[in-house]
Coordinates of C-alpha atoms in Angstrom, one line a residue:
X1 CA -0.1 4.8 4.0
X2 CA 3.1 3.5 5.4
X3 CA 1.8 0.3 6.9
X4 CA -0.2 -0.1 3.4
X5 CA 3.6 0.0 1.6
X6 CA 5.0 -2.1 4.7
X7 CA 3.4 -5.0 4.0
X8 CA 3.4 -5.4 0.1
X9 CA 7.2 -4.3 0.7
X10 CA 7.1 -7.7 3.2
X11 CA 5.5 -9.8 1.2
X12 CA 7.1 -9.2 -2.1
X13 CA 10.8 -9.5 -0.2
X14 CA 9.4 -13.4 1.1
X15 CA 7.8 -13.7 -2.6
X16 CA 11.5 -12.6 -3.9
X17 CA 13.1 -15.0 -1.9
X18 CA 11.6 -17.6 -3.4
X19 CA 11.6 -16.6 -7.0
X20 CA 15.3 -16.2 -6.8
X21 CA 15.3 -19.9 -5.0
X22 CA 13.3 -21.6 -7.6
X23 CA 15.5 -19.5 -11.0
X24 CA 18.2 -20.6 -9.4
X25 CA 17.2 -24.5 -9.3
X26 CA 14.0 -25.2 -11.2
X27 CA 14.9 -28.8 -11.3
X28 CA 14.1 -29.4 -7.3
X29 CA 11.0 -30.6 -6.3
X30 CA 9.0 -27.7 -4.5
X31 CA 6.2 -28.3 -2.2
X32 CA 3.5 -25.9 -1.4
X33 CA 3.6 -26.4 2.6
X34 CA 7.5 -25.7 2.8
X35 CA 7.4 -22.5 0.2
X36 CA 4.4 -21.4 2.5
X37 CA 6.2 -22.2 5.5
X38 CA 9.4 -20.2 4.4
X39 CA 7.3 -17.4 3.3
X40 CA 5.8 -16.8 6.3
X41 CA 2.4 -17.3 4.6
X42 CA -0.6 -19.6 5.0
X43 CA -0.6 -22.3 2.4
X44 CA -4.1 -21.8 1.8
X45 CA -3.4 -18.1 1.0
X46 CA 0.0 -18.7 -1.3
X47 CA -1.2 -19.5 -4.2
X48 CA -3.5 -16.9 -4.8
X49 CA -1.2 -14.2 -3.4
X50 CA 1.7 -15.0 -5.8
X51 CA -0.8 -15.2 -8.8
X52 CA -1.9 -11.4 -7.9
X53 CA 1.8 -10.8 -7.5
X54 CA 2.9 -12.3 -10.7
X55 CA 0.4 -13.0 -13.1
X56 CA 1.0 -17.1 -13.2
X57 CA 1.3 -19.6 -9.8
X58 CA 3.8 -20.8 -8.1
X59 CA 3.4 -24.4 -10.4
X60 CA 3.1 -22.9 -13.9
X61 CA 6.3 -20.6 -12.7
X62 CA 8.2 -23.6 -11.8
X63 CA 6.9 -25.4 -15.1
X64 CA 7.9 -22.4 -17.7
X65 CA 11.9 -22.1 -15.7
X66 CA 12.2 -26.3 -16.2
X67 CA 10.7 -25.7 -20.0
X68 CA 13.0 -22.8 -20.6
X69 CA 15.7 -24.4 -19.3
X70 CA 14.8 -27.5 -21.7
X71 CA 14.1 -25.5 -24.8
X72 CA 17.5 -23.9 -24.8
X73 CA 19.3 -27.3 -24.5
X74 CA 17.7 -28.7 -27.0
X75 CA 18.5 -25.5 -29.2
X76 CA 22.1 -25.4 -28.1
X77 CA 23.5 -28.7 -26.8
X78 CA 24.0 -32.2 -28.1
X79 CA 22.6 -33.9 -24.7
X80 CA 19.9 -36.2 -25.3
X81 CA 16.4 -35.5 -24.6
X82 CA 16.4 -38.2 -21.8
X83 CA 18.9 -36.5 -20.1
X84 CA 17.7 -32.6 -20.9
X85 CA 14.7 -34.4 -18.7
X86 CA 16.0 -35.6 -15.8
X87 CA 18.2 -32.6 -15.3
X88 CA 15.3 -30.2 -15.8
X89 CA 13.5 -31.6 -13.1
X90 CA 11.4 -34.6 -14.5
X91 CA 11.1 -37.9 -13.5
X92 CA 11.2 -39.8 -16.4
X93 CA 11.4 -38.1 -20.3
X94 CA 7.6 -39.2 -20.5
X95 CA 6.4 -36.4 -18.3
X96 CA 8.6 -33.9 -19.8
X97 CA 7.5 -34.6 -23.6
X98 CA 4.0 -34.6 -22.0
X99 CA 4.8 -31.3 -20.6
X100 CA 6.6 -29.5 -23.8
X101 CA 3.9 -30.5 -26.0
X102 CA 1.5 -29.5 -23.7
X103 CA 3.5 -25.5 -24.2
X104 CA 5.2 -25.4 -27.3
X105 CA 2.8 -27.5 -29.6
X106 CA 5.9 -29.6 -30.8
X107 CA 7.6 -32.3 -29.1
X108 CA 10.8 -32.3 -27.5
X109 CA 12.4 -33.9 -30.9
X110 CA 10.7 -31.3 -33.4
X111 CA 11.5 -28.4 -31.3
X112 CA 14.8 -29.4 -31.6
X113 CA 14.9 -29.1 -35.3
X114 CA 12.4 -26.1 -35.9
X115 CA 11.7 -24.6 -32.6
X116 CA 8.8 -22.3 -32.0
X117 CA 10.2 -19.3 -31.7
X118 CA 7.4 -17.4 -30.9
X119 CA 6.1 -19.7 -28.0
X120 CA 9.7 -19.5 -27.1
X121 CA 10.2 -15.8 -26.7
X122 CA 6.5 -15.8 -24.5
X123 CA 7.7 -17.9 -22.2
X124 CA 10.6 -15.7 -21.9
X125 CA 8.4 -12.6 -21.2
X126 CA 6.1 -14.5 -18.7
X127 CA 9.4 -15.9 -16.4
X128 CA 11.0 -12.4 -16.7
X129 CA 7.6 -10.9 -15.6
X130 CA 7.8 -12.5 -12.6
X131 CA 11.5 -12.0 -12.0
X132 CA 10.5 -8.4 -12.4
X133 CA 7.7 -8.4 -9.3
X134 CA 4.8 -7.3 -11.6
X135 CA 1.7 -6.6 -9.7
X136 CA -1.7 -5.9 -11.6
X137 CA -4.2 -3.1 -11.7
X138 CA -7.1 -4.7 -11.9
X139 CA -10.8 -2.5 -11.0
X140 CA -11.3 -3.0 -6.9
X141 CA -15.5 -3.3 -5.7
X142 CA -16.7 -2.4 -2.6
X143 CA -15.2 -4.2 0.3
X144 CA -15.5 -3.7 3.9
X145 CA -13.9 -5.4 7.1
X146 CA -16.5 -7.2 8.6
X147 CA -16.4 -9.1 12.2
X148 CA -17.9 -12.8 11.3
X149 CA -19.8 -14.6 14.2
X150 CA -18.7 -17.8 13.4
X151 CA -21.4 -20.5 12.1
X152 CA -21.5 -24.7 12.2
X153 CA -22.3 -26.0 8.9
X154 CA -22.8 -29.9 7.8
X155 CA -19.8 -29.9 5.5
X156 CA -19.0 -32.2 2.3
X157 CA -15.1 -32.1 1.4
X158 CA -13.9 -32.5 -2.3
X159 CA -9.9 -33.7 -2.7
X160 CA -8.9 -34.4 -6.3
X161 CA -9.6 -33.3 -9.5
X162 CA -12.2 -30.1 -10.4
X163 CA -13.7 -33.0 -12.8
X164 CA -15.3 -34.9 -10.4
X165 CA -16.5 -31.8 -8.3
X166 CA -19.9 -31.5 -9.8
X167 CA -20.2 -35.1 -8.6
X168 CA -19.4 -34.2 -4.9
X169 CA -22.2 -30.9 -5.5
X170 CA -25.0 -33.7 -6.9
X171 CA -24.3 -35.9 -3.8
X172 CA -25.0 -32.3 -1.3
X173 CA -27.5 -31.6 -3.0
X174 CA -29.6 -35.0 -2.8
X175 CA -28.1 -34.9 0.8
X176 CA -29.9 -31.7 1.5
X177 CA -33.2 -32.4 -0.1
X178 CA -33.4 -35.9 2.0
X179 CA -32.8 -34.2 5.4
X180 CA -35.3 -30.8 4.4
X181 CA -32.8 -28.5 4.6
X182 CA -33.8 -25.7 1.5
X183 CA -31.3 -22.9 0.8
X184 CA -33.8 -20.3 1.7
X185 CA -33.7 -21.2 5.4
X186 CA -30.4 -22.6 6.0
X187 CA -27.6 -21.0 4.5
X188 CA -24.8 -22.5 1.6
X189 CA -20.9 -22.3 2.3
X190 CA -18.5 -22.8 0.5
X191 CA -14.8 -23.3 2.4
X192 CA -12.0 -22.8 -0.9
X193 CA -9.5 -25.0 0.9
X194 CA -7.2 -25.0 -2.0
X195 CA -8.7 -24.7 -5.0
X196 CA -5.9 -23.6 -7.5
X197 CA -3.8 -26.6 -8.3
X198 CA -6.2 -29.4 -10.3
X199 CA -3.8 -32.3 -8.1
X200 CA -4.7 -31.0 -5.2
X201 CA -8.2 -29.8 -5.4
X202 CA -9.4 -29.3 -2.0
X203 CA -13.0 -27.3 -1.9
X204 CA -15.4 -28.0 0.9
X205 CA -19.9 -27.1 0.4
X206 CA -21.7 -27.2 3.1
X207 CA -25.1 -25.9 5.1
X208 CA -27.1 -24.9 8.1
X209 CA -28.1 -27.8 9.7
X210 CA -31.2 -28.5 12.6
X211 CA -31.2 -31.5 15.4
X212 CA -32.9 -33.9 13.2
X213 CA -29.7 -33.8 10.5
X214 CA -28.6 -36.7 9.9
X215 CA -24.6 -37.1 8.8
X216 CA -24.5 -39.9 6.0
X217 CA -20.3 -41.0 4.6
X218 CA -18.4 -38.3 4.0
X219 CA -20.1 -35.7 5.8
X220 CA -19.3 -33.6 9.1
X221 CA -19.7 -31.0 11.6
X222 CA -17.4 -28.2 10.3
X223 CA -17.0 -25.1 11.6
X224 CA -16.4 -21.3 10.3
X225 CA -15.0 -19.6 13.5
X226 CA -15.5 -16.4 14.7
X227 CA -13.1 -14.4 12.3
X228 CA -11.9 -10.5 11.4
X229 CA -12.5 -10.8 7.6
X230 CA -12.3 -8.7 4.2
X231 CA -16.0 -9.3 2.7
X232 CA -16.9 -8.5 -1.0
X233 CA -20.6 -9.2 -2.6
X234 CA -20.3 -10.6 -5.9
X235 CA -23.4 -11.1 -8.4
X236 CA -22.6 -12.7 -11.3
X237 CA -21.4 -16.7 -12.7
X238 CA -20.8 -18.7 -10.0
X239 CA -18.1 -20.3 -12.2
X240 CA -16.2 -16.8 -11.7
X241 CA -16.0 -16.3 -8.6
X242 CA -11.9 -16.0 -8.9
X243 CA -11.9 -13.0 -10.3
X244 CA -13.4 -11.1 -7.3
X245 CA -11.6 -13.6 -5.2
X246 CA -8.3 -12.1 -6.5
X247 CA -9.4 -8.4 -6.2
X248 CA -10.6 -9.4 -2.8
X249 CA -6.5 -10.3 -2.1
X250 CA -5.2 -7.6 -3.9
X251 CA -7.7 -4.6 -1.8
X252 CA -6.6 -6.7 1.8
X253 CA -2.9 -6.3 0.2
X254 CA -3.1 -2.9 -1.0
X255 CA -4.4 -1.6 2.4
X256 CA -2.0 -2.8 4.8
X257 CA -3.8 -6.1 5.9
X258 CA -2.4 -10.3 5.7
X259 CA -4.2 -13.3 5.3
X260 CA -4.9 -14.9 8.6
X261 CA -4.5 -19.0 8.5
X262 CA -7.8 -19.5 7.6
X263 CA -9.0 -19.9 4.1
X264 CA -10.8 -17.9 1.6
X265 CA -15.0 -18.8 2.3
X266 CA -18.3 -17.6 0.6
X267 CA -22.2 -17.7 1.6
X268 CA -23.9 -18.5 -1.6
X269 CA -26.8 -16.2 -1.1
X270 CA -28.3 -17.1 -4.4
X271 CA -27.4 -20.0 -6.8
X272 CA -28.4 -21.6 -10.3
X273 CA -31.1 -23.3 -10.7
X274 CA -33.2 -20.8 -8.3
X275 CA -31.6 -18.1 -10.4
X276 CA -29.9 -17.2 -13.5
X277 CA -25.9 -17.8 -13.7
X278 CA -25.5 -14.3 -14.0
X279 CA -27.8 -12.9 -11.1
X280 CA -26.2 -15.3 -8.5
X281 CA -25.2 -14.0 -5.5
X282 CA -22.3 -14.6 -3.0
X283 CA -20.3 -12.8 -0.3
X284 CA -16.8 -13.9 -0.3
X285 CA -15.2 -13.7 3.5
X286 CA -11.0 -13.2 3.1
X287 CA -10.1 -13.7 7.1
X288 CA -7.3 -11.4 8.5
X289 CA -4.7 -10.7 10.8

């Protein structure tokens, strides 16, 4: 029990740390390999560990201080709205009415002269629920440490947006049909590099391969090393595979383990369109220290 409370102590004082970094000056430009690094946490594991901390990522977190910032100097000031920008942390007071709309439903201008209150006050309540160190409750599964052997697969990366991922699946797919390699004999992986953050999209399929592969653009030898990991079976949409993801984080939190510096991974055991969405099958592999 004590090492179980050690580490979520540990990790929420290097979460705290940062939270009280970023309220303090929103307006910086915060990158996800120095937070990490500071942290004392892999960057392929922050993202999803301060969401099950907090309830919102590191981003949106950054995002809702800069807006809240905003929102009461264009209640309570006479600066312009150029200048509420660039000292709220935009670049240019483009990307700040972009963003403001994109929250409050009114532009920088009309909030000014009728501001959403209500929008207003929720942003309030989400900021102050992190600055509080709220952790959720959600319903744990069954999940076991697991020793994985380690496995080569012929990987296909994806960097950029999630709306050109099903592009990157149609190209592994007709990959994988050309070179007779069927998901019932050789097994589909799935590496989440970074999958959170729709800029930096970074989510790697791959397969079992045999001597007579053959690697076309884009593809290589990856491989899943021998790992201690947290394993969960999931059936259900493929699409929501977070949500165990995140219970997955929260059990290896909760019982005194840390993400190791590998990232999250699943073998699809089971996939649309040899099954129904909701009868799909994966076993999700959290490696750990």
């Amino acid at each position: 029990m004590s090492i179980m409370i050690n580490t979520k102590e540990i990790i929420a004082k290097r979460f705290r740390q940062i939270v009280e970094e970023i309220c303090a000056s929103p307006e910086h430009d915060y990158k996800i390999d120095r937070l990490a690094k500071n942290a004392g946490i892999s960057k392929y594991h922050f993202h999803r560990l301060f969401s099950l901390f907090y309830g919102v990522n590191i981003y949106e977190y950054v995002i809702l201080k800069r807006l809240g910032i905003a929102s009461v100097k264009l209640k309570n000031s006479d600066e312009s709205i150029t200048e509420i920008a660039f000292s709220s942390g935009y670049s240019s007071s483009q990307s700040f009415a972009k963003a403001f709309k994109n929250y409050f439903a009114q532009s920088p201008s009309e909030f000014r002269k009728a501001p959403n209150l209500q929008k207003y006050l929720m942003l309030n309540q989400k900021t102050n629920l992190v600055e509080n160190l709220s952790m959720s409750d959600a319903k744990i599964p069954n999940i076991e440490i697991i020793e994985f052997k380690g496995i080569n697969i012929a990987g296909l990366r994806h960097r950029g947006s999630p709306n050109a991922l099903y592009e990157t699946i149609e190209k592994f797919i007709a990959w994988r049909i050309k070179n007779h390699l069927p998901p019932q004999k050789y097994a589909t992986f799935n590496i989440f590099h970074n999958p959170l953050e729709q800029s930096e999209y970074d989510f790697e399929v791959g397969c079992e391969y045999n001597e007579n592969t053959k690697f076309d653009e884009g593809f290589k030898e990856t491989t899943i090393p021998a790992l201690k990991c947290a394993s969960l079976n999931y059936i259900g949409d493929p699409d929501d595979i977070g949500i165990p993801a995140t219970q997955l984080y929260k059990w290896v939190i909760d019982n005194g383990y840390e993400p190791n510096d590998y990232p999250l991974f699943c073998r699809r055991v089971s996939f649309p369109p040899f099954v129904n969405p909701n009868e799909a099958e994966a076993i999700l592999y959290l490696p750990i220290k």
